[in-house]
Amino acid sequence: MTLSSFISLFQAAIVFGTVIMFGSIGETLTEKSGNLNLGVPGVMYLGGIAGLVSVFFYEKYTPEPNQLICVILALASSFAAAALGGLIYSFLTITLRANQNVTGLTLTIFGTGVANFLGGSLNKLAGGVGQISVPYTSDAFKFQIFGSLSSSSFGKLFLSYGWMVYLAIIIAVVMQIFLSKTRKGLNLRAVGENPATADAAGINVTKYKYSATCIGCGIVGFGGLFYVMDYIGGTWANDGSIESLGWLAVALVIFTTWKSANSIWGAYLFGLLYWMFYYIEGLTRSSQEIFKMLPYVVTILVLIIISFRKKKENQGPQSLGLSYFREER
Amino acid sequence: MFADVYNKTTEGTDLGEKIAVSMRNITKTFGSVVANKDVSIDIRHGEILSLLGENGSGKTTLMNMLSGIYYPDSGSIFVDGKEVSIKSPKDAYNLGIGMIHQHFKLVDVFTAAENIVLGLKEKGSINIKRIAEKVNEICSKYGFEIDPYEKVYNMSVSQKQTLEIIKVLYRGANILILDEPTAVLTPQETEKLFDVIRSMRKDGKSIIIITHKLHEVLRVSDRVTVLRKGEYVGTVDTKDATELSLTEMMVGKKISLDIERPEPDDPKPRIKVDNLSCINSAGIKALDNISFTAYSGEILGIAGISGCGQKELLESIAGLQKTLPGSSIVYTEPETGEEKQLIGKTPKQISSLGISLSFVPEDRLGMGLVGSMGMTDNMMLKSYKNEGFFFTQRKKPRALAEKVKDELEVVTPSLQTPVRRLSGGNVQKVLVGREISSSPTVLMTAYAVRGLDINTSYTIYHLLNEQKKKGVAVIYVGEDLDVLLELCDRILVLCEGKLNGIAEGRKTTKEEVGLLMTNLQNGGDTDEQK
């Protein structure tokens, strides 16, 4: 492999990885509260389409769109829509104590459907499939904050990306610190490990579960937004790739053993594994698919390894997937 | 009789300023089950109060209302003379009330220090060093030891309990509630715990110990409050109490129930258990060297505080519980007199030996029936293996379900209605009906009338007597002593996994059985008194 093809593989991996990194960080926060939200793909879809729709209309009806407003509008609407998805999930699983797996899968189907419906309508408004364009916003999202330093090989490897790539890293680090060092983080982890204990310690379990799930989903939504604005350049693709990215994000949570700092390299590794087929010569279509499987294979391996080592710190939260009811006898 | 006397001495006396907590006319129900009915108790400053009662007498529920886990349906709570409303554990902490639950409320992957500060509203980030200092201060004051940096999953049970107590003290609790604190401790650890409790009393704290162990009540507490079936019985000063007087308060006066009890007809040994021991899932010896014989045509009652090995005993016989080497369970064939060893056999192997063993487990919808299936399908669970090759045959099970429904008067909209939707009594009828339909030679029931109304209970007693008359060896695990005393021919009493004695159903008294339940004789009395 030549240097230039390695660089382009690495770049593809980082951009790809950033989508699932957002997903994985958000899902980590949610799962730390004991909520196993399998609606990640749907939430990503919601985040993506909400961002796109809002700036599409802003750009369409404003003669001179302000790029800062574009960015803020996209971020806010993406976060809000994704958090709304989280709110639906929270209400069903926390308040009504519905089964988390079923609710999550339903949310995936719901989010995918809503987003593709709106995406299709938007395509029509824009005059045809692939005609949607939000040039001001996607330009703003592709803005490279370290762009001037990206001429060297190092620069190309690490500094040649849109600013959301770095935002993801910052959120991952902040999340790690929040979960491991702060009181609220400690309380949240206690809720996910043993809600009865947290409750007896005077922690408002319901409040923590709701907040973690909604904020977590909001962050997941950024993954969808990044995909729409940066990865595919500000348009809509009805090809279901957000969904497969969403599932990878769920797998990545396990891969990182529920530590969001690990997702920084884990996400890029998944990206490398996922795109490797493109840079290996002589692969047929079917053997490409085998390569695309690699991230999942690695996740399974990690699961096997952590199950064997039985180190409690590397396991998921103890009451992940269970609903909590105080007066249960 | 005790109730009347002691109510007069405690209530209405003027101890105003000395009382730390007063609970007045507390009632709490769960669905149709009344857990506490009009209970009033007082806890004074600087005293150790024992809350005594059998399992299911509502001790823990009452204390859960003080610690904010449950909220009373009616009644009021006063702390230092002021009426309070405790809606959550947080409210309880703010009032200086802390509870150490029987099942520890600790996060396994956290360190001791992290568990201690969990949920505290202190300012700033977590300063482990400062927490450790404060913890050590508490430790040296009351005389315990703990490593603040140790992870909980590496701790022993007694260390976890210590951690729970420190957690409560760290929050400045003045009223400590300990739920069955010695249940999981060795005698030495218990001794240490009592020393700690006494030094807390010296410090002016009020301590409530929920327990059913009489000797501990007498050793450590100042006063004893007794509950029975959710109701307040009375409060006595420990110095005036004896094991006998407390047992009488706990079990109450004998109530006549008029349950039929035919004489056993030609009893012959059916199941002979020798040196049966086993270890339960928690790694504790649940059964310790049990030996007895169950005869045909008799009802053998099994009494004991719950969790004393009843479940393991029945499951050992049914082939569901792994036993320790040296155990022996021999079944004697009624027709031929042939003896068969049951140890090491699965339920399937036992039934393929031609032994018809029926088991009505405590957990009806967990172990006994499938809640989401109808009566017909539940009947089929036991017989589907014998019927049909590939497709299931529903004809016979349907007929059986029909028969059970008619004969036992099961109220159900249809045979297809999921049994989960039936009332507790009807679920039990379905289960018992299925079990006796296979004409068993041994019938084991665990808490067969728990949660059932009077009429249904009598139906079940009648069914058991029918089986007895047919020469079935019936083993009846029960919790209501009045029923055991009137239904059973003999009553085997378990205490902490040991056989504490076998009483003659027709001669024994409630007090005798009550004492056997709560008071372990030296090493357990394994002689049969037949």
Coordinates of N, CA and C in Angstrom, one line a residue, chain B residues 248-320:
Chain B
E248 N -44.9 -16.8 72.6 CA -46.3 -16.7 72.7 C -46.9 -15.4 72.0
M249 N -46.1 -14.3 72.2 CA -46.6 -13.1 71.6 C -46.5 -13.2 70.1
M250 N -45.4 -13.9 69.6 CA -45.1 -14.0 68.2 C -46.2 -14.9 67.5
V251 N -46.4 -16.0 68.1 CA -47.3 -17.0 67.4 C -48.8 -16.8 67.7
G252 N -49.0 -16.1 68.9 CA -50.4 -15.8 69.2 C -51.1 -17.0 69.8
K253 N -52.4 -16.8 70.2 CA -53.1 -17.9 70.8 C -53.6 -18.8 69.7
K254 N -53.8 -20.1 70.1 CA -54.3 -21.1 69.2 C -55.7 -20.7 68.7
I255 N -55.9 -20.7 67.4 CA -57.2 -20.4 66.9 C -57.8 -21.8 66.3
S256 N -59.0 -22.1 66.6 CA -59.5 -23.3 66.1 C -60.0 -23.1 64.7
L257 N -59.6 -24.0 63.8 CA -60.0 -23.9 62.4 C -61.0 -24.9 61.9
D258 N -61.1 -26.0 62.7 CA -62.0 -27.1 62.3 C -61.6 -27.7 61.0
I259 N -60.3 -28.0 60.8 CA -59.9 -28.7 59.6 C -60.0 -30.2 59.9
E260 N -60.5 -30.9 58.9 CA -60.7 -32.3 59.1 C -59.3 -33.0 59.2
R261 N -59.2 -34.0 60.1 CA -57.9 -34.8 60.1 C -58.2 -36.2 60.3
P262 N -58.3 -37.0 59.3 CA -58.6 -38.4 59.5 C -57.3 -39.1 60.0
E263 N -57.5 -40.2 60.7 CA -56.4 -41.0 61.2 C -55.7 -41.7 60.0
P264 N -54.4 -41.7 60.1 CA -53.6 -42.4 59.0 C -54.0 -43.8 58.9
D265 N -54.3 -44.3 57.7 CA -54.7 -45.7 57.5 C -53.5 -46.5 57.1
D266 N -53.0 -47.4 57.9 CA -51.9 -48.3 57.6 C -50.7 -47.6 57.1
P267 N -50.1 -46.7 57.9 CA -48.9 -46.0 57.4 C -47.7 -46.9 57.2
K268 N -47.1 -46.7 56.0 CA -45.9 -47.5 55.7 C -44.8 -46.5 55.2
P269 N -43.5 -46.7 55.5 CA -42.5 -45.8 55.0 C -42.6 -45.6 53.5
R270 N -42.6 -44.4 53.0 CA -42.7 -44.1 51.6 C -41.4 -43.5 51.1
I271 N -41.0 -42.4 51.8 CA -39.8 -41.7 51.5 C -38.9 -41.7 52.8
K272 N -37.7 -42.2 52.7 CA -36.8 -42.2 53.8 C -35.6 -41.3 53.5
V273 N -35.5 -40.2 54.2 CA -34.4 -39.3 54.0 C -33.3 -39.5 55.1
D274 N -32.1 -39.7 54.6 CA -31.0 -39.9 55.6 C -29.8 -38.9 55.3
N275 N -29.4 -38.3 56.4 CA -28.2 -37.4 56.3 C -28.2 -36.4 55.1
L276 N -29.4 -35.9 54.8 CA -29.5 -35.0 53.6 C -28.9 -33.6 53.9
S277 N -27.9 -33.3 53.1 CA -27.3 -32.0 53.2 C -27.1 -31.4 51.8
C278 N -27.2 -30.1 51.8 CA -27.0 -29.4 50.5 C -26.6 -28.0 50.7
I279 N -26.0 -27.5 49.6 CA -25.5 -26.1 49.6 C -26.3 -25.3 48.7
N280 N -26.8 -24.1 49.1 CA -27.7 -23.4 48.1 C -26.9 -22.5 47.2
S281 N -27.6 -21.7 46.4 CA -26.9 -21.0 45.4 C -26.0 -19.9 46.0
A282 N -26.3 -19.5 47.2 CA -25.4 -18.4 47.8 C -24.2 -19.0 48.5
G283 N -24.1 -20.4 48.4 CA -22.9 -21.0 49.0 C -23.1 -21.3 50.4
I284 N -24.3 -21.2 51.0 CA -24.5 -21.5 52.4 C -25.1 -22.8 52.5
K285 N -24.8 -23.5 53.6 CA -25.4 -24.9 53.8 C -26.8 -24.7 54.1
A286 N -27.7 -25.0 53.2 CA -29.1 -24.8 53.3 C -29.8 -25.9 54.1
L287 N -29.2 -27.1 53.9 CA -29.7 -28.3 54.7 C -28.5 -29.0 55.3
D288 N -28.7 -29.3 56.6 CA -27.6 -29.8 57.3 C -28.0 -31.2 58.0
N289 N -27.7 -32.2 57.3 CA -27.8 -33.6 57.9 C -29.2 -33.8 58.4
I290 N -30.2 -33.8 57.5 CA -31.6 -34.0 57.8 C -31.9 -35.5 57.6
S291 N -32.6 -36.1 58.6 CA -33.0 -37.4 58.4 C -34.5 -37.5 58.9
F292 N -35.3 -38.1 58.1 CA -36.7 -38.4 58.6 C -37.4 -39.3 57.6
T293 N -38.6 -39.8 58.0 CA -39.3 -40.7 57.1 C -40.7 -40.1 56.9
A294 N -41.1 -40.1 55.6 CA -42.5 -39.7 55.3 C -43.3 -41.0 55.1
Y295 N -44.4 -41.1 55.7 CA -45.2 -42.3 55.6 C -46.4 -42.2 54.6
S296 N -46.8 -43.3 54.1 CA -48.0 -43.3 53.3 C -49.2 -43.0 54.1
G297 N -50.2 -42.3 53.6 CA -51.4 -42.1 54.3 C -51.3 -41.1 55.4
E298 N -50.3 -40.3 55.4 CA -50.2 -39.3 56.5 C -49.8 -37.9 55.8
I299 N -50.1 -36.9 56.5 CA -49.6 -35.5 56.1 C -48.5 -35.1 57.0
L300 N -47.3 -35.0 56.5 CA -46.2 -34.6 57.2 C -46.0 -33.1 57.0
G301 N -46.2 -32.3 58.1 CA -46.1 -30.9 58.0 C -44.6 -30.5 58.1
I302 N -44.2 -29.4 57.4 CA -42.9 -28.9 57.6 C -43.0 -27.4 58.0
A303 N -42.5 -27.1 59.2 CA -42.7 -25.8 59.8 C -41.3 -25.2 59.9
G304 N -41.2 -23.9 59.9 CA -39.9 -23.2 60.1 C -40.1 -21.7 59.6
I305 N -39.2 -20.9 60.1 CA -39.1 -19.5 59.6 C -38.8 -19.7 58.1
S306 N -39.3 -18.8 57.3 CA -39.0 -19.0 55.8 C -37.6 -18.9 55.5
G307 N -37.1 -19.7 54.5 CA -35.7 -19.6 54.2 C -34.8 -20.5 55.1
C308 N -35.4 -21.4 55.8 CA -34.7 -22.3 56.7 C -34.4 -23.6 56.0
G309 N -34.6 -23.8 54.7 CA -34.3 -25.0 54.1 C -35.5 -25.7 53.5
Q310 N -36.7 -25.2 53.7 CA -37.9 -25.9 53.2 C -37.8 -26.1 51.7
K311 N -37.5 -25.0 51.0 CA -37.4 -25.1 49.5 C -36.4 -26.2 49.1
E312 N -35.2 -26.1 49.7 CA -34.2 -27.0 49.3 C -34.6 -28.5 49.6
L313 N -35.3 -28.7 50.7 CA -35.7 -30.0 51.1 C -36.6 -30.6 50.1
L314 N -37.6 -29.9 49.7 CA -38.6 -30.4 48.7 C -37.9 -30.6 47.3
E315 N -37.0 -29.6 47.0 CA -36.4 -29.7 45.7 C -35.4 -30.9 45.6
S316 N -34.8 -31.2 46.8 CA -33.9 -32.4 46.8 C -34.7 -33.6 46.5
I317 N -35.9 -33.7 47.1 CA -36.7 -34.9 46.9 C -37.1 -35.0 45.4
A318 N -37.5 -33.8 44.9 CA -38.0 -33.8 43.5 C -36.9 -33.9 42.5
G319 N -35.6 -33.9 42.9 CA -34.5 -34.1 42.0 C -34.1 -32.8 41.3
L320 N -34.4 -31.7 42.0 CA -34.0 -30.4 41.4 C -32.9 -29.7 42.1

